[in-house]
PDB file of C-alpha atoms and ligand atoms in Angstrom:
ATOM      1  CA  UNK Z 708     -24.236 281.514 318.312  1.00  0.00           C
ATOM      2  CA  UNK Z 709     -23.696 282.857 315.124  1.00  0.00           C
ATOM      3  CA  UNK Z 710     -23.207 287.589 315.343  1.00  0.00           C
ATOM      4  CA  UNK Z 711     -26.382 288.770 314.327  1.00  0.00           C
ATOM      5  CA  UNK Z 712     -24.495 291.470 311.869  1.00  0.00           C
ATOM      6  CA  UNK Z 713     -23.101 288.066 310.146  1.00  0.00           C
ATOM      7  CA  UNK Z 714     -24.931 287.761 306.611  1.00  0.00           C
ATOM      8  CA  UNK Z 715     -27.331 285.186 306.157  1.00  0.00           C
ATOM      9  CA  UNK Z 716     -25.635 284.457 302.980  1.00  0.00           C
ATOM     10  CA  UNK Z 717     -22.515 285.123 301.413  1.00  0.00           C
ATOM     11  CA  UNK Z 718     -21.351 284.638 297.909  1.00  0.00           C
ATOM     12  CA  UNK Z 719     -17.722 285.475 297.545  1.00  0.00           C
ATOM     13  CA  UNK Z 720     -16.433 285.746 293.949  1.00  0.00           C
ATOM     14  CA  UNK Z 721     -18.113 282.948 292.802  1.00  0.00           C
ATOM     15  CA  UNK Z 722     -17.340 281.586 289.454  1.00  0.00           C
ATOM     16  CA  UNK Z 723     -19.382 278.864 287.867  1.00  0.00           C
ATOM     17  CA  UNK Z 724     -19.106 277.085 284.191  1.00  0.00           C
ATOM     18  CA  UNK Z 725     -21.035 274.756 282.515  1.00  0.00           C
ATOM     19  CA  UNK Z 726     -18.702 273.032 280.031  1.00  0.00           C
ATOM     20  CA  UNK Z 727     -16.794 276.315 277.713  1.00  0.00           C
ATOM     21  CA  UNK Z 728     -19.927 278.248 279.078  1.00  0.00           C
ATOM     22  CA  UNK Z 729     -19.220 280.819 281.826  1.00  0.00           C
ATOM     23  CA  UNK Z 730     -22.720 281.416 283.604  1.00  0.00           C
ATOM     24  CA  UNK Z 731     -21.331 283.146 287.170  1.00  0.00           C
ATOM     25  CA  UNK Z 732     -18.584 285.812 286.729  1.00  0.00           C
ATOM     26  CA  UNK Z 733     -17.075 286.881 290.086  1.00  0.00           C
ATOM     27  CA  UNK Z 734     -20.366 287.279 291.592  1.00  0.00           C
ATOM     28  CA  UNK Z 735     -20.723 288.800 295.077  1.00  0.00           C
ATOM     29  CA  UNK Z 736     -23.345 288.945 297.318  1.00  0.00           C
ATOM     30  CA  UNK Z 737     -24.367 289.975 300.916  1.00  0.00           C
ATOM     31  CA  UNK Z 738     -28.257 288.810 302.116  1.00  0.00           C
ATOM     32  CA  UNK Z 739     -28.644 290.173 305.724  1.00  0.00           C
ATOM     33  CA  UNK Z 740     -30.865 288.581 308.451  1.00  0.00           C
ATOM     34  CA  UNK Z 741     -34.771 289.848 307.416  1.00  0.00           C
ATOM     35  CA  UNK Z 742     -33.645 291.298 304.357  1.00  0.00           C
ATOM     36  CA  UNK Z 743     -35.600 290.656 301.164  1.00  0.00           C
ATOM     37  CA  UNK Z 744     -33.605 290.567 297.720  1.00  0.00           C
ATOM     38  CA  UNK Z 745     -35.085 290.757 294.096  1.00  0.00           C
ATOM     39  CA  UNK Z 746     -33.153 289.236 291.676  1.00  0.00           C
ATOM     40  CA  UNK Z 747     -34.059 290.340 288.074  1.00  0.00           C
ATOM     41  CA  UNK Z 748     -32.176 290.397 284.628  1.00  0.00           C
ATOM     42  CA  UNK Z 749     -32.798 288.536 281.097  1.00  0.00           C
ATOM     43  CA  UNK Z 750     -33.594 285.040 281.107  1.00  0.00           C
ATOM     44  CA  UNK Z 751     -30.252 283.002 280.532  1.00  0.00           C
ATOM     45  CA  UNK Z 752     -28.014 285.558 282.781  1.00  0.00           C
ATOM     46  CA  UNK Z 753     -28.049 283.028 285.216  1.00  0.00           C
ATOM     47  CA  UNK Z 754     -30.128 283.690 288.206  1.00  0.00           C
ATOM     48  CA  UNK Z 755     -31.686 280.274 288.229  1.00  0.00           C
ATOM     49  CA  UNK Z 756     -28.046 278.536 288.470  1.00  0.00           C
ATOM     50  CA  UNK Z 757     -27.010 281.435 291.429  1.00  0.00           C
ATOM     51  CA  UNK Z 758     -30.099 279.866 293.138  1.00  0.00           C
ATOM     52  CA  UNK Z 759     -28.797 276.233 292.865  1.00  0.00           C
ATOM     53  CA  UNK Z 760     -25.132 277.221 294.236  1.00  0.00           C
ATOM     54  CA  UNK Z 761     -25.925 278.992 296.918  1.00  0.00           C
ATOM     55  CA  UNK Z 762     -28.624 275.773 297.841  1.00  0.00           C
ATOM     56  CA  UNK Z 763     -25.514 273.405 296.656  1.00  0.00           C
ATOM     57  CA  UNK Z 764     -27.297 271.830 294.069  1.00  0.00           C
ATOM     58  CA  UNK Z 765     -24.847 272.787 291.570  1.00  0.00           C
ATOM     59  CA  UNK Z 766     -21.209 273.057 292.878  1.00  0.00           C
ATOM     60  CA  UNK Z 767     -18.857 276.517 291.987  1.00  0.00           C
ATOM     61  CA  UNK Z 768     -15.677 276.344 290.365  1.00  0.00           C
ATOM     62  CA  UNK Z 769     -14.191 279.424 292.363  1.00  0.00           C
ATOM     63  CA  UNK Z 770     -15.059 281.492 295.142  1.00  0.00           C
ATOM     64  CA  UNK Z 771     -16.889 280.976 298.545  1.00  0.00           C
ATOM     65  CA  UNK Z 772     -20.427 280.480 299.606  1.00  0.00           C
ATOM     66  CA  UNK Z 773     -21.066 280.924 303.179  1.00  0.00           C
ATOM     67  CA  UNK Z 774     -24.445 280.044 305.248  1.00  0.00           C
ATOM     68  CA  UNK Z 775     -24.818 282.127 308.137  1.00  0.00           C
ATOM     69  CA  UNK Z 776     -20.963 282.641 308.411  1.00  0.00           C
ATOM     70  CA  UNK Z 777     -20.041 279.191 307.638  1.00  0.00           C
ATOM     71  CA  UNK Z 778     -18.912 277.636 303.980  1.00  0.00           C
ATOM     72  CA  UNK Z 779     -20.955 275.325 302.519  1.00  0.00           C
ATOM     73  CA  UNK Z 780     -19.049 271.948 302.787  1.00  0.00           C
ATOM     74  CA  UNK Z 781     -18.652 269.775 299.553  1.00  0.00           C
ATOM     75  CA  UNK Z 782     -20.942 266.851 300.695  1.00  0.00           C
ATOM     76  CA  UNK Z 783     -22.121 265.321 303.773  1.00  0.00           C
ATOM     77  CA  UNK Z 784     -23.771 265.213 306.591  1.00  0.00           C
ATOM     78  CA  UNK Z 785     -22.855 268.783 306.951  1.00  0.00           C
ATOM     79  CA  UNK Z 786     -23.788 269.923 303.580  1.00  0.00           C
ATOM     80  CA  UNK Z 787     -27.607 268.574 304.341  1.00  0.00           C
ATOM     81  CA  UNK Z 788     -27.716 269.942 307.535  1.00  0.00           C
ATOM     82  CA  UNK Z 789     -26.719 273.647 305.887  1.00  0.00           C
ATOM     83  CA  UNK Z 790     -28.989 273.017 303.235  1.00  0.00           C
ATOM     84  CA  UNK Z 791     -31.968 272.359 305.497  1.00  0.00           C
ATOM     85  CA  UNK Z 792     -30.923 276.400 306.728  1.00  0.00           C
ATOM     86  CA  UNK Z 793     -31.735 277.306 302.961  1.00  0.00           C
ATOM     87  CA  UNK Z 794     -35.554 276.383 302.068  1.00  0.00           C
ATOM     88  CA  UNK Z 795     -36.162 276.455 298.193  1.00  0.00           C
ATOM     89  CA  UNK Z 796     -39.167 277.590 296.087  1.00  0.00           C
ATOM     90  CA  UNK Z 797     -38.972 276.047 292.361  1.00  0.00           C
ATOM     91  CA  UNK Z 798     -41.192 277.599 289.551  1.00  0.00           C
ATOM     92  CA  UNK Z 799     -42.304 273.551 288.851  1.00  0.00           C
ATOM     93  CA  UNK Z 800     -43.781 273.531 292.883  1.00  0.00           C
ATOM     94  CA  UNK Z 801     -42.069 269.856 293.108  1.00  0.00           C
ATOM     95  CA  UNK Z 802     -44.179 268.421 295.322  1.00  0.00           C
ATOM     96  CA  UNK Z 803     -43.849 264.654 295.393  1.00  0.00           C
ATOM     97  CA  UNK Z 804     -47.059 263.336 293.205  1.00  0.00           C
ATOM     98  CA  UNK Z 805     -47.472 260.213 295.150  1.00  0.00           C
ATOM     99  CA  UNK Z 806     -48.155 262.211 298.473  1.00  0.00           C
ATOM    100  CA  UNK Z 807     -50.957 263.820 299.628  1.00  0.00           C
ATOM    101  CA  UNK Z 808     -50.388 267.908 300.899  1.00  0.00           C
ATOM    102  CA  UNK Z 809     -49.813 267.406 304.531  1.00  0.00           C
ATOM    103  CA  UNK Z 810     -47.078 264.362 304.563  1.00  0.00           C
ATOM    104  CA  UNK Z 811     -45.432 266.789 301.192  1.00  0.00           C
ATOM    105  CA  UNK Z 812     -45.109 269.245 304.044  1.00  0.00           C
ATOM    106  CA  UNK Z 813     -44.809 266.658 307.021  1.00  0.00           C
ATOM    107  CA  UNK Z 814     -42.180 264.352 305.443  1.00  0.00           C
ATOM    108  CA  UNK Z 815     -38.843 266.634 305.469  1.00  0.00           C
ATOM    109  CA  UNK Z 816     -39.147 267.573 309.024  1.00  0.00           C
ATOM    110  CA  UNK Z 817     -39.636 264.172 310.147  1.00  0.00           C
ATOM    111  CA  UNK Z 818     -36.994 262.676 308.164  1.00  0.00           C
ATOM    112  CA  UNK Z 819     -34.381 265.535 307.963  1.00  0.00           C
ATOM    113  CA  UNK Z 820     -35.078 267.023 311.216  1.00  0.00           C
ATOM    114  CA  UNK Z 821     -36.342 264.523 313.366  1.00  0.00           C
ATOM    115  CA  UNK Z 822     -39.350 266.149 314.525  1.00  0.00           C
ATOM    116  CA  UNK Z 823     -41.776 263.393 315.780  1.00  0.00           C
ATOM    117  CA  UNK Z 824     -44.490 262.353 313.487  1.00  0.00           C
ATOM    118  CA  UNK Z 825     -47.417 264.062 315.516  1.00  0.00           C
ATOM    119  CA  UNK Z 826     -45.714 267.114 316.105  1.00  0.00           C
ATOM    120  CA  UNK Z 827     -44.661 267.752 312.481  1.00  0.00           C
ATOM    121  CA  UNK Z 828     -48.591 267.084 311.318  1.00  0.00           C
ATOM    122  CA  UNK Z 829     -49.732 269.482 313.770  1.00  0.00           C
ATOM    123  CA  UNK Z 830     -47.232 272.205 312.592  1.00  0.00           C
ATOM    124  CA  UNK Z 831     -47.762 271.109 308.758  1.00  0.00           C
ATOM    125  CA  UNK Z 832     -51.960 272.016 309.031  1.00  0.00           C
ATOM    126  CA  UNK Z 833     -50.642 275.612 310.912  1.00  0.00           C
ATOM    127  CA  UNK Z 834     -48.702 276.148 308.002  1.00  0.00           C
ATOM    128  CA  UNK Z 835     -51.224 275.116 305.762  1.00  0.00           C
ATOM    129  CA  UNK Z 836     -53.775 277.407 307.450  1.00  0.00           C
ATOM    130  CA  UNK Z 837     -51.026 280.309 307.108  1.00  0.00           C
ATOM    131  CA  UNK Z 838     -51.017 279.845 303.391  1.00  0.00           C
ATOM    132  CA  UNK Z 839     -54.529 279.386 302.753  1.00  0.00           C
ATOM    133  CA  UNK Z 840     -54.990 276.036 302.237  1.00  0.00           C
ATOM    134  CA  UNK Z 841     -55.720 274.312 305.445  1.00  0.00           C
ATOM    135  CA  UNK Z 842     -58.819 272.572 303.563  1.00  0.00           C
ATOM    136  CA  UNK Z 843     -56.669 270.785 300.770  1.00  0.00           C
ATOM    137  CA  UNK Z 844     -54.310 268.857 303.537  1.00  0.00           C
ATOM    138  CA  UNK Z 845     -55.657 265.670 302.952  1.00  0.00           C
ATOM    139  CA  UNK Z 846     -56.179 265.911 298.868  1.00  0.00           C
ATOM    140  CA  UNK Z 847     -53.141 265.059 296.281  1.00  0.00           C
ATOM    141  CA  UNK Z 848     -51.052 267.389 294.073  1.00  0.00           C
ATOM    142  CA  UNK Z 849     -52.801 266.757 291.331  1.00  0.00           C
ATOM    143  CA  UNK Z 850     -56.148 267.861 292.975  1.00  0.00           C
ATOM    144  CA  UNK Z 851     -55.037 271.394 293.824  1.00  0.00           C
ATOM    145  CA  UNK Z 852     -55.278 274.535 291.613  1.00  0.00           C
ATOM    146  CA  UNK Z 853     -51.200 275.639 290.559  1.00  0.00           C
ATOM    147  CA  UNK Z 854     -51.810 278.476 292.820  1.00  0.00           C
ATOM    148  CA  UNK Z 855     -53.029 275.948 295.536  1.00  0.00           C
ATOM    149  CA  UNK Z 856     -49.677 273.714 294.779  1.00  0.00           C
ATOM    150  CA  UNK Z 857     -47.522 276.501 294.878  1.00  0.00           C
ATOM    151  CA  UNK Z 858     -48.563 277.635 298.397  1.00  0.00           C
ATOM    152  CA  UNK Z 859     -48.169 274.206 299.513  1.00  0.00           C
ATOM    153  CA  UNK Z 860     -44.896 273.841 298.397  1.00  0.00           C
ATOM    154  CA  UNK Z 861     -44.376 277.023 300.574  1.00  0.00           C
ATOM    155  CA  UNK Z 862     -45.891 275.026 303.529  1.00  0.00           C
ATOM    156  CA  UNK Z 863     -43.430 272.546 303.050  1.00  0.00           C
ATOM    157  CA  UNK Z 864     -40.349 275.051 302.661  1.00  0.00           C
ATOM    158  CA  UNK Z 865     -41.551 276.757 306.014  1.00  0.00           C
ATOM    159  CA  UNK Z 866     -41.731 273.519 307.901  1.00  0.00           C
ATOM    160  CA  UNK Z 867     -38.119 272.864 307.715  1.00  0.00           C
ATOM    161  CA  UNK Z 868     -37.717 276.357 309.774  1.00  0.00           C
ATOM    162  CA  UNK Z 869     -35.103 277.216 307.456  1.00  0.00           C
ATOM    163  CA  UNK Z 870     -32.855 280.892 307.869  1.00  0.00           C
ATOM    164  CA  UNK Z 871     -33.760 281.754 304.542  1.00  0.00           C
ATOM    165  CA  UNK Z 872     -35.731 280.901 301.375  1.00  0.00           C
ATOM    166  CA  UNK Z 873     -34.912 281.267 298.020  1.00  0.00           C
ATOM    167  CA  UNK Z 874     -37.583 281.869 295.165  1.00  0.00           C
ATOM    168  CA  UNK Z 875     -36.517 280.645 291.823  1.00  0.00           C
ATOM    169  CA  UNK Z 876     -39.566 282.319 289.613  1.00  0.00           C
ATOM    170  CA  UNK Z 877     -42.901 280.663 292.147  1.00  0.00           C
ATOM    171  CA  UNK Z 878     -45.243 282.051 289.816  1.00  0.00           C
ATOM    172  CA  UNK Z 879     -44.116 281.888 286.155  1.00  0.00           C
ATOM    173  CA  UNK Z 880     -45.858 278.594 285.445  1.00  0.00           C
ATOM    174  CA  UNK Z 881     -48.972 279.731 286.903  1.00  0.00           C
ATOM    175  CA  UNK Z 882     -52.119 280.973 284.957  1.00  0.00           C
ATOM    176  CA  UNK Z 883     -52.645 285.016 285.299  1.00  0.00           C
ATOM    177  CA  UNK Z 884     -55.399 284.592 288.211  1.00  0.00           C
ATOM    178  CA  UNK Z 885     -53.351 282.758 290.474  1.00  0.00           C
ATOM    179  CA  UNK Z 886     -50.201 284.500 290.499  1.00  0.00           C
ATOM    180  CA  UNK Z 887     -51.279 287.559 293.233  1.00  0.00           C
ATOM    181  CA  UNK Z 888     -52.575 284.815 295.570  1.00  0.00           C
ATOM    182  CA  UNK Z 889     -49.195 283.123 295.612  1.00  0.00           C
ATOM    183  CA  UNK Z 890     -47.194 286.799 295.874  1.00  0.00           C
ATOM    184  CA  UNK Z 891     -49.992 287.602 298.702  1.00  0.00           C
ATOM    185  CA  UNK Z 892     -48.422 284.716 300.791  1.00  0.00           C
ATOM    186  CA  UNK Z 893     -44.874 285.454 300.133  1.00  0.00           C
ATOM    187  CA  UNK Z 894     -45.635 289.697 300.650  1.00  0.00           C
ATOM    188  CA  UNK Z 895     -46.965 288.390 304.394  1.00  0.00           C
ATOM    189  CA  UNK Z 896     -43.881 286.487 304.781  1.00  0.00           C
ATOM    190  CA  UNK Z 897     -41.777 289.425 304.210  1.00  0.00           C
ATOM    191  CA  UNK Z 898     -43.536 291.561 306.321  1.00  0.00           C
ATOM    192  CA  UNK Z 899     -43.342 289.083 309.013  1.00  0.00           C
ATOM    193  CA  UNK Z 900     -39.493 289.195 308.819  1.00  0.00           C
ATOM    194  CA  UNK Z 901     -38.441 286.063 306.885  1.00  0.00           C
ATOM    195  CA  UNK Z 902     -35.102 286.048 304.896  1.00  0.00           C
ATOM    196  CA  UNK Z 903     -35.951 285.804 300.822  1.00  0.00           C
ATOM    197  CA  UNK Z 904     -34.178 286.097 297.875  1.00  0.00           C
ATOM    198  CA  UNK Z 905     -36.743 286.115 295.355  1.00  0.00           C
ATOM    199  CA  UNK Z 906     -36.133 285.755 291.274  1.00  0.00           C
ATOM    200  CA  UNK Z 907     -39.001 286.920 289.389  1.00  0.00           C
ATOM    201  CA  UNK Z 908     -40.131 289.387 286.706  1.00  0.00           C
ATOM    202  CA  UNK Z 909     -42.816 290.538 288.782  1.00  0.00           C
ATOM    203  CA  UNK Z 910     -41.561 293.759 288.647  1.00  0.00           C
ATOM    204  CA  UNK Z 911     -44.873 295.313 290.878  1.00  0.00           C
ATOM    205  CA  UNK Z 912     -43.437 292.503 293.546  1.00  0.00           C
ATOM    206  CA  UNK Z 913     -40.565 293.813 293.301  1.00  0.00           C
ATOM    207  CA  UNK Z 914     -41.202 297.660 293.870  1.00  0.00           C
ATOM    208  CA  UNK Z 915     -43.185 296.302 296.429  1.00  0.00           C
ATOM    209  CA  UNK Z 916     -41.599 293.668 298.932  1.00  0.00           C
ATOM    210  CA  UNK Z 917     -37.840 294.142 298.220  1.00  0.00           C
ATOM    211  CA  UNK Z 918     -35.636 295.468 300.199  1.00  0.00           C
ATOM    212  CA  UNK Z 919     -33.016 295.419 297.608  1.00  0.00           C
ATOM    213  CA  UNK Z 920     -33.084 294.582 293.956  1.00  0.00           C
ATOM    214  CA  UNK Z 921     -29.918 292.855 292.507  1.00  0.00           C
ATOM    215  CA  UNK Z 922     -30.159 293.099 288.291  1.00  0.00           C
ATOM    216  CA  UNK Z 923     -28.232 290.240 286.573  1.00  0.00           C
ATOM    217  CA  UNK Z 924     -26.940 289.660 283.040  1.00  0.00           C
ATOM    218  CA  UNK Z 925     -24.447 287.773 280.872  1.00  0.00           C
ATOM    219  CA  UNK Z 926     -23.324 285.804 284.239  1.00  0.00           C
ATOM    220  CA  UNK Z 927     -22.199 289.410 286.131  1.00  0.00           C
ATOM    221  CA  UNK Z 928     -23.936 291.190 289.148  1.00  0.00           C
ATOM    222  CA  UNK Z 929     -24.512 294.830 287.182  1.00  0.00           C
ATOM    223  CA  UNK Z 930     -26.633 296.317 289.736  1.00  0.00           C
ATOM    224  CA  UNK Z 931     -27.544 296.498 293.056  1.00  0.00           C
ATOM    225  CA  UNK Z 932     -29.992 299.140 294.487  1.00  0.00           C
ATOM    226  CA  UNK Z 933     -32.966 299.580 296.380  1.00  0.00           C
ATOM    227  CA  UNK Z 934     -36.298 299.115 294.353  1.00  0.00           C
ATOM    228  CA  UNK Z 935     -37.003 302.586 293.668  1.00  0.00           C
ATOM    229  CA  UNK Z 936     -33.782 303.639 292.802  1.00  0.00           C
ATOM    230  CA  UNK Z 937     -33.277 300.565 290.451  1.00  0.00           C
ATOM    231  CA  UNK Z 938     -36.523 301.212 288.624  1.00  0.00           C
ATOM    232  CA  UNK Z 939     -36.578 304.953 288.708  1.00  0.00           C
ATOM    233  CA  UNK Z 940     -32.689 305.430 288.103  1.00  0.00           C
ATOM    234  CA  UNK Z 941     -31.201 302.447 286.396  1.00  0.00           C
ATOM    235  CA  UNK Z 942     -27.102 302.824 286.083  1.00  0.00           C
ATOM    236  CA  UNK Z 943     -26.475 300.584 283.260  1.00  0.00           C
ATOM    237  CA  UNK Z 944     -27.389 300.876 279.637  1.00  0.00           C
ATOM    238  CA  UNK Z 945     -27.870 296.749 280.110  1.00  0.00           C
ATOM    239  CA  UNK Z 946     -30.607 297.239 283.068  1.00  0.00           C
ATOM    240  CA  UNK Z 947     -32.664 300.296 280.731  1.00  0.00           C
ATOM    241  CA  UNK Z 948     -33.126 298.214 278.135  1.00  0.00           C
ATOM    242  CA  UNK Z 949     -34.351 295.205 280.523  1.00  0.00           C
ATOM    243  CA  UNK Z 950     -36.687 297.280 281.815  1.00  0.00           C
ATOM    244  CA  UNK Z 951     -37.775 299.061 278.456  1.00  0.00           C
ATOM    245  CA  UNK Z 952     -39.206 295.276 277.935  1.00  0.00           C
ATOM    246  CA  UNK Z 953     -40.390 294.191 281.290  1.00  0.00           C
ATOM    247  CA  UNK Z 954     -42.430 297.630 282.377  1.00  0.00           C
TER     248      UNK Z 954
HETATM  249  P1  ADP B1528     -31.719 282.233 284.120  1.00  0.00           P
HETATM  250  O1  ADP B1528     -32.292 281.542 285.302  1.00  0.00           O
HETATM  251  O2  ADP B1528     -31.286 283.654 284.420  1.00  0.00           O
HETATM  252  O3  ADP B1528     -32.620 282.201 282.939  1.00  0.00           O
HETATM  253  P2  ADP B1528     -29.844 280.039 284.095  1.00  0.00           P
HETATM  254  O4  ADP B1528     -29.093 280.143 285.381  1.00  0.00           O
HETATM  255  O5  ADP B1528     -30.920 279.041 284.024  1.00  0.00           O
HETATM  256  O6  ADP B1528     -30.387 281.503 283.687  1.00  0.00           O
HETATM  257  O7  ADP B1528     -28.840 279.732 282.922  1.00  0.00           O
HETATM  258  C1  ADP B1528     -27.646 280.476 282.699  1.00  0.00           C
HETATM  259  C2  ADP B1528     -26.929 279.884 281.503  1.00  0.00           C
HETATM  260  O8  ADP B1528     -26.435 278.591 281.835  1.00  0.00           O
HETATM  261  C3  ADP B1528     -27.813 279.701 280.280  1.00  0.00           C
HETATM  262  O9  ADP B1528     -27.022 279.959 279.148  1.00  0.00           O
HETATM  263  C4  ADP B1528     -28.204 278.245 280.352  1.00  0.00           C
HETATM  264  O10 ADP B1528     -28.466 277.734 279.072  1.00  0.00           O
HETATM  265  C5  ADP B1528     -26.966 277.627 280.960  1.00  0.00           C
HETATM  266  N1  ADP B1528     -27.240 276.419 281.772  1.00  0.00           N
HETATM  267  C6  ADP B1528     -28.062 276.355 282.842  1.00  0.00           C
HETATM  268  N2  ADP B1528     -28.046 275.125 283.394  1.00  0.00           N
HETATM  269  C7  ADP B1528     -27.204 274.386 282.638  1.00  0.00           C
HETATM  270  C8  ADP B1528     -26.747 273.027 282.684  1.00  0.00           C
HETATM  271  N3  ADP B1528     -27.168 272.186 283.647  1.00  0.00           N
HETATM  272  N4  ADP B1528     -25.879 272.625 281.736  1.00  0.00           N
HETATM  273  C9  ADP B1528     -25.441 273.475 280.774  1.00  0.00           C
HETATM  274  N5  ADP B1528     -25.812 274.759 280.686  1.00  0.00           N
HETATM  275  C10 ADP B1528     -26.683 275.220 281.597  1.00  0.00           C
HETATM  276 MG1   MG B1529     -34.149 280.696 285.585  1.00  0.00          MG
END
């Protein structure tokens, strides 16, 4: 299979515009197998859009995105299959409305992975039960705290057994009390070894859990450092003043 010193995922001087705007500017990034990456920077520098091109949501104008060694294809069979590898956490949890909890975490493996019906139930209460929330498999979206939905949507990343799973801000739409019960679960999954690239401004998560923080602004990579060097010894005039506002 794939050499284990491959990176999970590769961005290669990727270049991205929306209309006469340029959001990604030669941006270039190694994650490594188990590694944990903080992405930070001002909001409109573009981390949510590297998110969506490195999941293929949003196609690049330049450059290369590889998932575990190979480029993402343009569209396909292939592409979903790649994009099943990459398992996405959206600050709106997304879970479909209509659904209760369990078939919001059973329905991808059946139907994407062809995991049969039973099997993928059984698997979707473990995960439920790893985040918390084995008791609220049966209720509806709706029912469940943001916290609650949040972990769930988790769940349902998890069950797809992706390589790696992206964060795009979990808990900025959640109320205050909620957001260290979501971070909890994703601190546990970090420790246990899962791939993550995680944008947030919790900047205590940060310090914590990362491996590696990656600062972001105007489009452009500025900084890439471990967590205490990043907060104790920021290079760039750009990344002080960030974090004059965020700490
Ligand atoms: P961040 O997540 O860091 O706040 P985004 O990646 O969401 O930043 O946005 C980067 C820039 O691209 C912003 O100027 C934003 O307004 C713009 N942008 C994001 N998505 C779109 C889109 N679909 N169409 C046009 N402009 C967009
Ligand atoms: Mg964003």
């Amino acid at each position: 299979m794939t050499d284990p010193s491959t990176p999970l995922i590769a961005v290669e001087h990727v270049d991205k515009w929306f209309g006469s705007l340029h959001v990604l500017r030669d941006v270039n990034l190694d994650v490594r197998r188990g590694e944990v990456v903080v992405v930070v920077g001002p909001s409109g520098s573009g981390k949510s859009t590297l998110c969506r091109v490195i999941n293929r949501i949003e196609p690049i104008d330049s450059g290369v995105i590889r998932v575990d060694g190979r480029p993402l294809p343009a569209e396909g069979r292939a592409l979903a299959r790649l994009r099943a590898d990459v398992g996405m956490v959206f600050q709106q949890f997304n879970l479909f409305s209509h659904r209760s909890i369990l078939d919001n975490v059973t329905l991808g493996p059946v139907k994407v992975r062809g995991i049969p019906r039973e099997q993928a139930r059984r698997r979707a209460r473990e995960l439920l039960a790893r985040v918390g929330i084995a008791d609220q498999a049966d209720k509806m979206p709706a029912q469940l705290s943001g916290g609650q939905q949040q972990r769930a949507a988790i769940a349902r990343a998890l069950a797809m057994d992706p390589k790696v799973l992206l964060f795009d801000e979990p808990t900025s739409a959640l109320d205050p009390e909620m957001i260290n019960e979501v971070l909890d679960v994703m601190t546990t999954l970090a420790g246990d070894g899962m791939t993550m690239v995680v944008v947030t401004h919790e900047m205590g998560f940060a310090r914590r859990a990362a491996d590696r923080v990656v600062f972001m602004a105007d489009g452009q990579l500025l900084e890439q450092a471990p967590p205490t060097d990043f907060f104790d010894h920021p290079r760039t005039d750009r990344a002080r003043d960030f974090l004059s506002k965020v700490l």
